Amino acid sequence: MILVTGGAGFIGSSLVRHLLRTLDEPVVNLDKLTYAGNLQNLASVWADRRHVFVHGDIADGALIAGVFAEHQPRAVLNLAAESHVDRSIRDPDSFVQTNVVGTFRLLETAHAYWAALPRERQDRFRFLQVSTDEVYGSLDSAAPPASESSPYAPNSPYAASKAAADHLVRSFHRTYGLPVVTTNCSNNYGPYQFPEKLIPLAIHRALAGEAIPVYGDGGNVRDWLYVDDHCEAIARVLAGGRPGETYNIGATNEVANIALVKLLCGILDEERPRRDGASYAQQITFVTDRPGHDRRYALDAGKIGRELGWTPRESFATGLRKTVRWYLDDQDWVKNVTTGAYRDWIARQYGASADHPQGDHSGRRNGNAALSAHQGRI
Ligand SMILES: NC(=O)c1ccc[n+]([C@@H]2O[C@H](COP(=O)([O-])OP(=O)(O)OC[C@H]3O[C@@H](n4cnc5c(N)ncnc54)[C@H](O)[C@@H]3O)[C@@H](O)[C@H]2O)c1
């Protein structure tokens, strides 16, 4: 049994699908269902008996302890987070609550559970923290990509909250011996990404005939990785990563934002030409830069290649086209997300279901009673 947190989000849902496809093992998926959690992302595995969905908050120690006691996981993969930098600038509080306090509670509960396991199960247990390249801060254009030994220098409240969580994870290994591994990944793209993030936002705005906003001069550089490659890398680190170590995950694929948006417009011009025959690139609009906007992220992912044999499968050209096609083909998903209808996807899909937590986003602290009430397996 593997416990995944944040498994109704963009990367988490891809990871849950990946684990169920590649391992013969049940997955408990614990998610608070914030605005970013979408059960429709899990439609393809919802009928799989090995997938157990639990509605809850990683900061709810009693609930988490109940999940550990009931499901006896051999690993925790922590993806639950507030993840959008712009939101962290407007509302840093929720980032500290989930990313720092939540990760701490999860660690604390995992530690208590792990400490009581027999030795042989202790040795096999893993707490895998999914983190970001943003903790390394902004790189000059000539600087080498960040490696696992680069210093942390987070600049946004989001990056700072993830950095704080990573330090707590490290401390639980050094202090208590909890077998942790941390992964720091570059920007992900692919299907099911909430359309507040650059790629789905640009696609959505382009198709809606609206301005496609690009921050500042568009010269900010990100290192892009296809989401399924990230999930495969996480699975590799889970299987073979050394406790106490961190692994960078990236595709050595640095692209300036403006170049990326132009690429997207070019693909859309081919796949879904505008009625007037003009390019979607005409809709690109430069907007006031984000405060403290990091100029460049780049990752040296040599270690995971050398130690665990992982390399990305997807090229940027194929991954980007696949992603655009998915958004074009799955307009139902896009419509449900943009209208907010994804909030009651389960009710509409399966009829009102008493054992499902629709609409309850409180993350109440009421232990096992809440656990069973919040457990929806279909
Ligand atoms: N998106 C990227 O490019 C990227 C890159 C590197 C690392 N990461 C990390 O990967 C993880 C997943 O990112 P994502 O893009 O899928 O994010 P996302 O915002 O799409 O999903 C986050 C999920 O976590 C859930 N969640 C939020 N607070 C919670 C809480 N307190 N308890 C339980 N669940 C909670 C949400 O409901 C949502 O389903 C995050 O930890 C993020 O920092 C993301």
Short mmCIF file of C-alpha atoms and ligand atoms in Angstrom, two decimals:
data_model
loop_
_atom_site.label_atom_id
_atom_site.label_comp_id
_atom_site.label_asym_id
_atom_site.label_seq_id
_atom_site.Cartn_x
_atom_site.Cartn_y
_atom_site.Cartn_z
CA MET A 1 0.00 0.00 0.00
CA ILE A 2 1.29 3.42 -0.99
CA LEU A 3 -0.12 6.67 0.41
CA VAL A 4 -0.14 9.54 -2.09
CA THR A 5 -1.13 13.00 -0.84
CA GLY A 6 -2.44 15.63 -3.26
CA GLY A 7 -3.46 12.89 -5.67
CA ALA A 8 -6.42 14.83 -7.11
CA GLY A 9 -4.14 17.56 -8.42
CA PHE A 10 -2.26 17.82 -11.69
CA ILE A 11 0.89 15.80 -10.93
CA GLY A 12 -0.66 13.72 -8.14
CA SER A 13 -3.42 12.35 -10.36
CA SER A 14 -0.89 11.48 -13.04
CA LEU A 15 1.19 9.72 -10.37
CA VAL A 16 -1.80 7.75 -9.06
CA ARG A 17 -2.58 6.59 -12.60
CA HIS A 18 1.09 5.71 -13.13
CA LEU A 19 1.36 3.69 -9.90
CA LEU A 20 -1.85 1.76 -10.56
CA ARG A 21 -0.70 1.05 -14.13
CA THR A 22 2.80 -0.12 -13.19
CA LEU A 23 2.52 -1.68 -9.72
CA ASP A 24 0.27 -4.43 -8.47
CA GLU A 25 -0.45 -2.54 -5.27
CA PRO A 26 -3.26 -0.44 -3.78
CA VAL A 27 -2.92 3.33 -3.53
CA VAL A 28 -4.54 5.49 -0.86
CA ASN A 29 -5.05 8.94 -2.28
CA LEU A 30 -5.51 11.62 0.38
CA ASP A 31 -6.51 15.06 -0.84
CA LYS A 32 -8.15 18.10 0.71
CA LEU A 33 -9.85 19.00 -2.58
CA THR A 34 -8.90 22.64 -2.61
CA TYR A 35 -9.78 24.59 -5.76
CA ALA A 36 -6.86 22.68 -7.40
CA GLY A 37 -8.14 19.21 -6.50
CA ASN A 38 -10.35 17.72 -9.19
CA LEU A 39 -11.76 14.20 -8.91
CA GLN A 40 -12.46 14.21 -12.63
CA ASN A 41 -8.66 13.89 -13.04
CA LEU A 42 -9.08 10.43 -11.54
CA ALA A 43 -11.97 9.30 -13.75
CA SER A 44 -9.91 6.56 -15.41
CA VAL A 45 -9.03 4.92 -12.07
CA TRP A 46 -12.19 5.67 -10.11
CA ALA A 47 -13.57 2.18 -10.69
CA ASP A 48 -10.27 0.51 -9.78
CA ARG A 49 -10.72 -1.23 -6.41
CA ARG A 50 -7.04 -0.66 -5.64
CA HIS A 51 -7.64 3.11 -5.54
CA VAL A 52 -8.95 4.38 -2.21
CA PHE A 53 -9.78 8.06 -2.05
CA VAL A 54 -9.71 9.80 1.34
CA HIS A 55 -10.85 13.38 1.66
CA GLY A 56 -8.63 15.11 4.18
CA ASP A 57 -5.95 17.60 5.08
CA ILE A 58 -2.30 16.63 5.57
CA ALA A 59 -2.29 19.04 8.51
CA ASP A 60 -4.94 16.95 10.29
CA GLY A 61 -2.76 14.71 12.45
CA ALA A 62 -5.62 12.60 13.83
CA LEU A 63 -7.02 11.89 10.40
CA ILE A 64 -3.58 11.03 9.03
CA ALA A 65 -2.83 8.75 12.00
CA GLY A 66 -6.10 6.94 11.24
CA VAL A 67 -5.08 6.49 7.60
CA PHE A 68 -1.71 5.05 8.65
CA ALA A 69 -3.31 2.70 11.18
CA GLU A 70 -5.92 1.45 8.75
CA HIS A 71 -3.88 1.15 5.56
CA GLN A 72 -0.35 0.42 6.87
CA PRO A 73 1.43 2.07 3.93
CA ARG A 74 4.97 1.11 3.00
CA ALA A 75 5.56 4.59 1.61
CA VAL A 76 4.20 8.14 1.66
CA LEU A 77 4.55 10.28 -1.44
CA ASN A 78 3.84 13.85 -0.40
CA LEU A 79 2.53 15.98 -3.24
CA ALA A 80 -0.17 17.88 -1.36
CA ALA A 81 0.64 21.56 -1.59
CA GLU A 82 -0.50 25.00 -2.49
CA SER A 83 1.36 25.26 -5.77
CA HIS A 84 0.71 28.51 -7.60
CA VAL A 85 3.32 31.26 -7.18
CA ASP A 86 0.89 34.10 -7.99
CA ARG A 87 -1.51 32.92 -5.30
CA SER A 88 1.38 32.72 -2.82
CA ILE A 89 2.06 36.40 -3.39
CA ARG A 90 -1.57 37.33 -2.63
CA ASP A 91 -2.19 34.75 0.14
CA PRO A 92 1.03 33.34 1.63
CA ASP A 93 -0.81 32.12 4.73
CA SER A 94 -2.36 29.06 3.10
CA PHE A 95 1.08 28.17 1.67
CA VAL A 96 2.65 28.16 5.12
CA GLN A 97 -0.32 26.21 6.49
CA THR A 98 -0.25 23.40 3.96
CA ASN A 99 3.31 23.33 2.67
CA VAL A 100 5.08 23.89 5.99
CA VAL A 101 2.69 23.00 8.84
CA GLY A 102 0.97 20.30 6.78
CA THR A 103 4.24 18.65 5.79
CA PHE A 104 5.40 18.85 9.40
CA ARG A 105 2.23 17.10 10.66
CA LEU A 106 2.56 14.45 8.00
CA LEU A 107 6.19 13.89 8.95
CA GLU A 108 5.37 13.76 12.64
CA THR A 109 2.59 11.23 12.07
CA ALA A 110 4.70 9.17 9.66
CA HIS A 111 7.51 9.15 12.19
CA ALA A 112 5.27 7.86 15.00
CA TYR A 113 3.89 5.15 12.69
CA TRP A 114 7.35 4.20 11.40
CA ALA A 115 8.91 4.06 14.87
CA ALA A 116 6.41 1.36 15.88
CA LEU A 117 7.02 -0.84 12.82
CA PRO A 118 9.10 -4.01 13.02
CA ARG A 119 12.71 -3.45 11.92
CA GLU A 120 12.36 -5.09 8.54
CA ARG A 121 9.35 -2.89 7.63
CA GLN A 122 11.15 0.18 8.98
CA ASP A 123 14.02 -0.44 6.59
CA ARG A 124 11.70 -0.66 3.60
CA PHE A 125 9.57 2.38 4.53
CA ARG A 126 10.02 5.62 2.55
CA PHE A 127 8.77 9.18 3.02
CA LEU A 128 9.18 10.81 -0.39
CA GLN A 129 8.87 14.59 -0.51
CA VAL A 130 8.01 16.02 -3.94
CA SER A 131 9.61 19.43 -4.22
CA THR A 132 10.55 22.00 -6.81
CA ASP A 133 13.55 23.57 -8.53
CA GLU A 134 12.25 26.94 -7.30
CA VAL A 135 13.93 26.34 -3.93
CA TYR A 136 17.31 27.03 -5.59
CA GLY A 137 16.17 30.54 -6.57
CA SER A 138 16.92 32.51 -9.70
CA LEU A 139 20.01 31.72 -11.82
CA ASP A 140 21.99 34.19 -13.93
CA SER A 141 21.92 33.41 -17.64
CA ALA A 142 25.51 32.13 -17.58
CA ALA A 143 25.26 30.17 -14.32
CA PRO A 144 25.43 26.37 -14.45
CA PRO A 145 22.15 24.53 -13.76
CA ALA A 146 21.39 23.91 -10.07
CA SER A 147 22.63 20.59 -8.71
CA GLU A 148 21.61 18.80 -5.52
CA SER A 149 24.44 20.56 -3.68
CA SER A 150 23.42 24.08 -4.76
CA PRO A 151 22.35 26.29 -1.86
CA TYR A 152 18.67 26.95 -1.27
CA ALA A 153 17.72 30.57 -2.08
CA PRO A 154 13.92 30.70 -2.43
CA ASN A 155 12.39 34.01 -3.50
CA SER A 156 8.59 33.64 -3.57
CA PRO A 157 6.45 32.66 -0.58
CA TYR A 158 5.66 29.45 -2.51
CA ALA A 159 9.33 28.58 -2.99
CA ALA A 160 10.13 29.54 0.62
CA SER A 161 7.35 27.31 1.95
CA LYS A 162 8.56 24.36 -0.14
CA ALA A 163 12.15 25.01 0.99
CA ALA A 164 11.05 25.05 4.63
CA ALA A 165 9.25 21.75 4.13
CA ASP A 166 12.33 20.22 2.48
CA HIS A 167 14.45 21.24 5.47
CA LEU A 168 11.97 19.65 7.87
CA VAL A 169 12.04 16.45 5.81
CA ARG A 170 15.84 16.44 5.92
CA SER A 171 15.80 17.04 9.67
CA PHE A 172 13.50 14.06 10.29
CA HIS A 173 16.10 11.88 8.61
CA ARG A 174 19.13 13.36 10.37
CA THR A 175 17.47 13.57 13.78
CA TYR A 176 15.16 10.56 13.93
CA GLY A 177 16.44 8.32 11.13
CA LEU A 178 13.16 8.42 9.17
CA PRO A 179 14.00 7.08 5.70
CA VAL A 180 13.18 10.11 3.55
CA VAL A 181 14.03 11.00 -0.03
CA THR A 182 13.37 14.36 -1.66
CA THR A 183 12.91 15.13 -5.33
CA ASN A 184 13.29 18.63 -6.77
CA CYS A 185 11.64 18.88 -10.14
CA SER A 186 11.49 21.55 -12.82
CA ASN A 187 8.28 22.99 -14.33
CA ASN A 188 5.79 20.33 -15.37
CA TYR A 189 3.36 20.43 -18.27
CA GLY A 190 0.80 18.01 -19.66
CA PRO A 191 -2.90 17.07 -19.44
CA TYR A 192 -5.08 17.98 -16.42
CA GLN A 193 -3.12 21.08 -15.39
CA PHE A 194 -5.29 23.76 -13.79
CA PRO A 195 -5.64 26.63 -16.27
CA GLU A 196 -4.04 29.21 -13.97
CA LYS A 197 -0.61 27.89 -15.00
CA LEU A 198 1.14 29.27 -18.10
CA ILE A 199 0.60 26.50 -20.67
CA PRO A 200 -3.09 25.67 -20.08
CA LEU A 201 -3.81 29.37 -19.50
CA ALA A 202 -2.28 30.32 -22.85
CA ILE A 203 -4.18 27.54 -24.67
CA HIS A 204 -7.46 28.47 -23.00
CA ARG A 205 -7.12 32.19 -23.63
CA ALA A 206 -6.02 31.63 -27.23
CA LEU A 207 -9.07 29.49 -28.02
CA ALA A 208 -11.40 31.92 -26.23
CA GLY A 209 -10.12 34.76 -28.44
CA GLU A 210 -8.77 36.58 -25.40
CA ALA A 211 -5.41 38.24 -24.67
CA ILE A 212 -2.64 35.74 -23.87
CA PRO A 213 -0.77 37.40 -20.98
CA VAL A 214 3.02 37.13 -20.77
CA TYR A 215 4.83 38.62 -17.77
CA GLY A 216 7.42 41.38 -18.24
CA ASP A 217 9.53 41.03 -21.39
CA GLY A 218 8.78 37.29 -21.69
CA GLY A 219 12.46 36.48 -21.14
CA ASN A 220 12.01 34.44 -17.97
CA VAL A 221 13.37 30.97 -18.54
CA ARG A 222 11.92 27.72 -17.20
CA ASP A 223 13.12 24.14 -17.59
CA TRP A 224 10.12 22.11 -18.82
CA LEU A 225 9.37 18.44 -18.18
CA TYR A 226 6.40 16.33 -19.32
CA VAL A 227 4.34 15.30 -16.29
CA ASP A 228 4.44 11.54 -17.00
CA ASP A 229 8.24 11.68 -17.08
CA HIS A 230 8.17 13.31 -13.65
CA CYS A 231 5.96 10.52 -12.32
CA GLU A 232 8.21 7.83 -13.70
CA ALA A 233 11.16 9.55 -12.03
CA ILE A 234 9.31 9.64 -8.69
CA ALA A 235 8.62 5.90 -9.02
CA ARG A 236 12.33 5.31 -9.70
CA VAL A 237 13.35 7.30 -6.64
CA LEU A 238 10.81 5.42 -4.55
CA ALA A 239 12.21 2.10 -5.74
CA GLY A 240 15.93 2.88 -5.64
CA GLY A 241 16.62 6.28 -4.08
CA ARG A 242 18.97 6.27 -1.11
CA PRO A 243 17.45 7.46 2.19
CA GLY A 244 18.54 10.97 3.12
CA GLU A 245 19.39 11.86 -0.48
CA THR A 246 17.81 14.41 -2.81
CA TYR A 247 17.38 13.94 -6.55
CA ASN A 248 16.86 16.65 -9.15
CA ILE A 249 14.38 15.78 -11.91
CA GLY A 250 14.48 17.73 -15.15
CA ALA A 251 14.78 17.39 -18.90
CA THR A 252 17.53 19.98 -19.58
CA ASN A 253 14.97 21.85 -21.59
CA GLU A 254 15.25 25.59 -20.94
CA VAL A 255 12.74 27.75 -22.77
CA ALA A 256 11.92 31.46 -22.41
CA ASN A 257 8.25 32.11 -21.66
CA ILE A 258 7.70 34.13 -24.83
CA ALA A 259 9.27 31.40 -26.97
CA LEU A 260 7.03 28.84 -25.28
CA VAL A 261 3.86 30.85 -25.87
CA LYS A 262 4.81 31.37 -29.53
CA LEU A 263 5.38 27.61 -29.88
CA LEU A 264 1.93 26.97 -28.43
CA CYS A 265 0.37 29.49 -30.81
CA GLY A 266 2.12 27.78 -33.73
CA ILE A 267 0.74 24.37 -32.72
CA LEU A 268 -2.75 25.84 -32.26
CA ASP A 269 -2.51 27.54 -35.68
CA GLU A 270 -2.02 24.07 -37.18
CA GLU A 271 -4.39 22.08 -34.99
CA ARG A 272 -7.27 24.56 -34.68
CA PRO A 273 -6.71 27.52 -37.08
CA ARG A 274 -8.42 30.79 -36.20
CA ARG A 275 -11.47 31.54 -38.35
CA ASP A 276 -9.87 34.72 -39.71
CA GLY A 277 -6.72 32.83 -40.72
CA ALA A 278 -4.49 34.99 -38.48
CA SER A 279 -2.07 33.49 -35.97
CA TYR A 280 -2.99 33.15 -32.31
CA ALA A 281 0.33 34.92 -31.69
CA GLN A 282 -1.53 38.18 -32.39
CA GLN A 283 -3.28 37.71 -29.04
CA ILE A 284 -0.02 37.75 -27.03
CA THR A 285 0.01 40.69 -24.61
CA PHE A 286 2.86 41.65 -22.30
CA VAL A 287 1.66 42.47 -18.78
CA THR A 288 3.31 44.00 -15.70
CA ASP A 289 5.85 41.58 -14.30
CA ARG A 290 5.16 39.46 -11.22
CA PRO A 291 6.90 40.90 -8.11
CA GLY A 292 10.19 39.12 -7.39
CA HIS A 293 9.84 37.11 -10.61
CA ASP A 294 12.76 34.68 -10.83
CA ARG A 295 14.58 35.10 -14.14
CA ARG A 296 15.81 31.60 -14.76
CA TYR A 297 15.49 28.09 -13.38
CA ALA A 298 17.63 25.26 -14.71
CA LEU A 299 18.38 21.87 -13.22
CA ASP A 300 21.28 19.49 -13.45
CA ALA A 301 19.50 16.12 -13.33
CA GLY A 302 22.65 14.04 -13.86
CA LYS A 303 22.47 12.28 -10.49
CA ILE A 304 19.14 10.52 -11.07
CA GLY A 305 20.40 9.44 -14.50
CA ARG A 306 23.67 8.07 -13.13
CA GLU A 307 22.27 6.42 -9.99
CA LEU A 308 18.81 5.30 -11.06
CA GLY A 309 19.03 5.20 -14.85
CA TRP A 310 16.16 7.68 -15.36
CA THR A 311 15.96 9.85 -18.46
CA PRO A 312 12.85 11.59 -19.81
CA ARG A 313 11.02 9.78 -22.63
CA GLU A 314 9.05 12.68 -24.05
CA SER A 315 10.66 15.35 -26.25
CA PHE A 316 9.40 18.90 -25.80
CA ALA A 317 8.00 18.98 -29.36
CA THR A 318 5.97 15.78 -28.94
CA GLY A 319 4.97 16.51 -25.36
CA LEU A 320 3.74 19.98 -26.16
CA ARG A 321 1.71 18.81 -29.15
CA LYS A 322 0.22 15.97 -27.10
CA THR A 323 -0.71 18.46 -24.42
CA VAL A 324 -2.37 20.88 -26.85
CA ARG A 325 -4.32 18.01 -28.44
CA TRP A 326 -5.47 16.83 -25.03
CA TYR A 327 -6.84 20.28 -24.17
CA LEU A 328 -8.51 20.46 -27.59
CA ASP A 329 -10.02 16.98 -27.30
CA ASP A 330 -11.03 17.13 -23.65
CA GLN A 331 -13.09 20.30 -23.77
CA ASP A 332 -15.49 18.71 -21.28
CA TRP A 333 -12.73 18.76 -18.64
CA VAL A 334 -11.77 22.32 -19.56
CA LYS A 335 -15.40 23.48 -19.42
CA ASN A 336 -15.96 21.83 -16.03
CA VAL A 337 -12.84 23.47 -14.63
CA THR A 338 -13.48 26.93 -16.02
CA THR A 339 -17.15 26.94 -14.96
CA GLY A 340 -16.45 25.40 -11.56
CA ALA A 341 -18.64 22.38 -12.41
CA TYR A 342 -15.73 20.06 -11.55
CA ARG A 343 -16.67 20.60 -7.92
CA ASP A 344 -19.66 18.31 -8.31
CA TRP A 345 -18.34 16.00 -10.97
CA ILE A 346 -18.84 12.91 -8.79
CA ALA A 347 -22.46 13.74 -8.05
CA ARG A 348 -23.22 14.30 -11.72
CA GLN A 349 -21.25 11.24 -12.81
CA TYR A 350 -22.53 8.76 -10.28
CA GLY A 351 -25.58 10.41 -8.74
CA ALA A 352 -25.62 11.82 -5.21
CA SER A 353 -23.35 9.63 -3.11
CA ALA A 354 -23.64 9.75 0.64
CA ASP A 355 -20.17 8.39 1.24
CA HIS A 356 -18.48 11.05 -0.76
CA PRO A 357 -17.19 14.29 0.66
CA GLN A 358 -18.72 16.65 -1.86
CA GLY A 359 -18.54 20.23 -0.78
CA ASP A 360 -16.77 19.55 2.50
CA HIS A 361 -13.44 21.28 2.25
CA SER A 362 -13.03 21.92 5.92
CA GLY A 363 -10.39 19.29 6.66
CA ARG A 364 -12.10 18.66 9.99
CA ARG A 365 -10.14 17.14 12.81
CA ASN A 366 -12.32 14.22 13.79
CA GLY A 367 -10.27 11.14 13.25
CA ASN A 368 -11.54 7.75 12.23
CA ALA A 369 -15.24 8.62 12.16
CA ALA A 370 -14.44 11.30 9.63
CA LEU A 371 -12.10 8.94 7.86
CA SER A 372 -14.78 6.41 7.06
CA ALA A 373 -17.33 9.10 6.32
CA HIS A 374 -14.84 10.67 3.95
CA GLN A 375 -13.81 7.56 2.18
CA GLY A 376 -15.34 7.21 -1.22
CA ARG A 377 -14.49 4.11 -3.15
CA ILE A 378 -16.53 3.49 -6.25
N1 LIG B 1 3.52 21.90 -11.16
C1 LIG B 1 4.84 21.92 -11.24
O1 LIG B 1 5.40 22.34 -12.26
C2 LIG B 1 5.67 21.38 -10.10
C3 LIG B 1 7.06 21.27 -10.28
C4 LIG B 1 7.82 20.74 -9.23
C5 LIG B 1 7.22 20.34 -8.06
N2 LIG B 1 5.88 20.48 -7.92
C6 LIG B 1 5.28 20.01 -6.66
O2 LIG B 1 4.47 18.88 -6.98
C7 LIG B 1 3.34 18.83 -6.11
C8 LIG B 1 2.07 18.78 -6.92
O3 LIG B 1 1.99 19.93 -7.76
P1 LIG B 1 0.76 20.16 -8.74
O4 LIG B 1 1.20 21.07 -9.81
O5 LIG B 1 0.15 18.86 -9.08
O6 LIG B 1 -0.21 20.96 -7.76
P2 LIG B 1 -1.79 21.13 -7.83
O7 LIG B 1 -2.05 22.48 -7.25
O8 LIG B 1 -2.33 20.80 -9.17
O9 LIG B 1 -2.34 20.01 -6.83
C9 LIG B 1 -2.17 20.08 -5.44
C10 LIG B 1 -3.13 19.07 -4.81
O10 LIG B 1 -2.91 19.10 -3.39
C11 LIG B 1 -4.18 19.15 -2.74
N3 LIG B 1 -3.99 19.82 -1.45
C12 LIG B 1 -3.72 21.13 -1.22
N4 LIG B 1 -3.62 21.36 0.11
C13 LIG B 1 -3.80 20.16 0.73
C14 LIG B 1 -3.80 19.75 2.08
N5 LIG B 1 -3.59 20.63 3.08
N6 LIG B 1 -4.01 18.45 2.37
C15 LIG B 1 -4.25 17.54 1.37
N7 LIG B 1 -4.28 17.90 0.06
C16 LIG B 1 -4.06 19.19 -0.26
C17 LIG B 1 -5.08 19.93 -3.68
O11 LIG B 1 -6.46 19.68 -3.45
C18 LIG B 1 -4.60 19.41 -5.04
O12 LIG B 1 -5.31 18.25 -5.41
C19 LIG B 1 3.43 20.05 -5.20
O13 LIG B 1 4.03 19.65 -4.00
C20 LIG B 1 4.36 20.99 -5.95
O14 LIG B 1 5.06 21.83 -5.08
C21 LIG B 1 5.09 20.99 -8.90
#
